XYZ file of C-alpha atoms in Angstrom:
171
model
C 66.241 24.391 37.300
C 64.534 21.695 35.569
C 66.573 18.714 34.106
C 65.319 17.227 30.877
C 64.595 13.939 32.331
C 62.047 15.910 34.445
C 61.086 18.125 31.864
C 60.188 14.943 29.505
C 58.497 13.306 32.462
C 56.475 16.386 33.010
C 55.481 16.430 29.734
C 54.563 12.993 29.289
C 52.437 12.780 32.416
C 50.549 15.786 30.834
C 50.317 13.920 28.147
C 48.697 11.101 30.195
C 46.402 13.267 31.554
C 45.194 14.651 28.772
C 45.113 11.309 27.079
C 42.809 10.191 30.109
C 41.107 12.799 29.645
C 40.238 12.599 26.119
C 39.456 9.038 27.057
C 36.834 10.047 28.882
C 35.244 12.899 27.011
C 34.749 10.096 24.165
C 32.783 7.607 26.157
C 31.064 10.389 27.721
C 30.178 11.460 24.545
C 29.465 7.816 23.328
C 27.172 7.233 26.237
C 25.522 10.767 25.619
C 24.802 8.930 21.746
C 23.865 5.783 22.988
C 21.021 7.100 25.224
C 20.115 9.951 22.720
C 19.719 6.632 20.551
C 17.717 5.059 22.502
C 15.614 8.072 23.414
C 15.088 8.837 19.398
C 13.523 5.139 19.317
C 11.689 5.201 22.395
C 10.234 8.603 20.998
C 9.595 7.186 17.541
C 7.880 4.386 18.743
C 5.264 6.509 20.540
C 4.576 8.293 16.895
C 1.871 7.212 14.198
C 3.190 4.792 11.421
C 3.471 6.668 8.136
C 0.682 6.919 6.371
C 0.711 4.073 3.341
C 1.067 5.435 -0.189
C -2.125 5.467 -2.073
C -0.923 2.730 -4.016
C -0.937 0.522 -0.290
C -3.827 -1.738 -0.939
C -4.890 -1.833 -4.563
C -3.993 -5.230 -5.844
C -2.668 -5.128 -9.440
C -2.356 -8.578 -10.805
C -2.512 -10.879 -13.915
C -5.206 -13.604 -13.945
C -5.789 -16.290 -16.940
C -3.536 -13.225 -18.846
C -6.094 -10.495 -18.074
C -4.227 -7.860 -16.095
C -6.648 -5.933 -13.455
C -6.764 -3.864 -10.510
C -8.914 -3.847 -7.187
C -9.057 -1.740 -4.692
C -10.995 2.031 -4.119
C -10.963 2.315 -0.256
C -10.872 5.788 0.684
C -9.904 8.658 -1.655
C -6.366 7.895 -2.117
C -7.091 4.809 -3.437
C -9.447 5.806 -6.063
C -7.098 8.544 -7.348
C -4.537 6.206 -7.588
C -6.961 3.756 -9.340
C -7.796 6.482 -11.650
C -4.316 7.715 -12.755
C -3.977 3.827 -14.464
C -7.709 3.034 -15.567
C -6.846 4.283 -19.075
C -4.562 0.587 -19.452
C -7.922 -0.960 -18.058
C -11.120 -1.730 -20.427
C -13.730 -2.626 -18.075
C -14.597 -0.759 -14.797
C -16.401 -2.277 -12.448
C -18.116 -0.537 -9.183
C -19.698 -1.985 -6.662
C -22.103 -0.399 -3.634
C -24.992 -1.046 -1.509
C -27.269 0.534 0.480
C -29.241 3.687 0.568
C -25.957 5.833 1.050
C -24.450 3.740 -2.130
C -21.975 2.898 0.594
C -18.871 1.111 -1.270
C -19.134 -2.536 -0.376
C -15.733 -5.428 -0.554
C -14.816 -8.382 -0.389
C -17.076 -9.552 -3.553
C -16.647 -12.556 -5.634
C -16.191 -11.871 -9.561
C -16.476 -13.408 -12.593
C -16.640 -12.285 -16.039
C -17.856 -14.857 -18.834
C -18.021 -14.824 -22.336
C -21.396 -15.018 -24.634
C -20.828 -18.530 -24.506
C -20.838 -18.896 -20.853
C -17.250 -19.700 -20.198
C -15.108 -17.862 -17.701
C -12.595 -15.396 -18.917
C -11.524 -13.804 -15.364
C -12.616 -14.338 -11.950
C -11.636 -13.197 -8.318
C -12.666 -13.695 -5.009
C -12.391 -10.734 -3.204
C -12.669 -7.722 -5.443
C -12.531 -4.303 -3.768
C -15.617 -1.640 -4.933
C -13.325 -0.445 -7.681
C -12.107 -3.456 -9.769
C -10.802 -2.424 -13.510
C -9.956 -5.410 -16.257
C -8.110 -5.743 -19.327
C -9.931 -7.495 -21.504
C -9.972 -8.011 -25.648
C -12.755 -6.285 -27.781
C -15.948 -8.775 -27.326
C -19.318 -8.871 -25.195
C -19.455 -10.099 -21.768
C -21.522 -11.355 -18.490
C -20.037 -9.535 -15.821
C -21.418 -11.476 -12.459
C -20.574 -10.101 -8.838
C -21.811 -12.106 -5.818
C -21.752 -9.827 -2.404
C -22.996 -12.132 0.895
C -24.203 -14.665 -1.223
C -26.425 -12.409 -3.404
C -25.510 -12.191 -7.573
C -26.046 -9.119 -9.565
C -24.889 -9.156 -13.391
C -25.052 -7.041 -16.436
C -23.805 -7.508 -19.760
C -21.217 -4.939 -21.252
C -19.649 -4.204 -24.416
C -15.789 -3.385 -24.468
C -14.812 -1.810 -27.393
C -11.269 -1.445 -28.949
C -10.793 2.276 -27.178
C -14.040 2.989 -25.263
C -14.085 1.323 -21.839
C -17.161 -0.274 -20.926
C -18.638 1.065 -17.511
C -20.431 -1.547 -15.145
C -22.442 -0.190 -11.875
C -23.635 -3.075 -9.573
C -25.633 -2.055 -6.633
C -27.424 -4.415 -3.616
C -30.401 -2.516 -2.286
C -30.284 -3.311 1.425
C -27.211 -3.554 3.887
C -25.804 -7.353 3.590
C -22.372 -6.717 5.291
């Protein structure tokens, strides 16, 4: 028959071994995360970035008070564009080419009829939308070193539409 000093130490080196043995169940199981971890990353850093929202790339800005936005490059873009043009009154596109390929990287500047400057960029996307008071203006885009202007009238809720195209490839 079993005493109870036996009986406890019985019990308690079950308890040990079970203790051990939960011991090592957890950092087996820690281990098991850590490299599941580390096999998630090396996994996800084989896959494709996200794709960037269609906003990713328009530039919406404030210049000399006159808010605008530029941008247009690939179909995303423009639909984005197009969902705020109403807060715009001047749209401006820009293409070249036989294809009326969309062309960047153009310098802007819209003046007044007196010749001053209201608003100018340097490096206007194909889409480029302005906010701009009631009035006439000179609206003159240099692509490569070559100017195109036209003159538009922005009226107090009718947008004034400006198309500027360069014949031959310059890019």
């Amino acid at each position: 028959m079993k005493t109870t000093a036996q009986s406890t130490q019985q019990h308690t080196q079950q308890h040990a071994l079970k203790a051990r043995h939960l011991r090592r169940t957890l950092l087996a199981g820690v281990a098991l995360a850590g490299l599941g971890l580390a096999a998630v990353q090396a996994w996800a850093s084989d896959m494709p970035a996200a794709p960037p929202s269609a906003s990713a790339g328009i530039v919406r800005e404030r210049i000399d008070g006159h808010a605008f936005q530029t941008g247009g490059i690939g179909s995303d873009q423009v639909r984005a564009m197009q969902r705020r043009d109403g807060a715009y009154d001047l749209h401006l596109s820009f293409s070249e080419g036989s294809h009326n390929d969309y062309v960047t990287g153009l310098k802007v500047r819209v003046e007044n009829p007196a010749g001053h400057p209201v608003f100018a960029y340097n490096d206007a996307g194909p889409l480029t939308d302005i906010r701009l008071p009631a009035g006439s203006y000179r609206v003159i885009a240099d692509y490569h070193g070559v100017e195109r202007s036209g003159l538009v009238q922005v009226k107090p809720g009718a947008p004034a539409d400006l198309y500027l195209h360069w014949a031959k490839d310059l890019g």
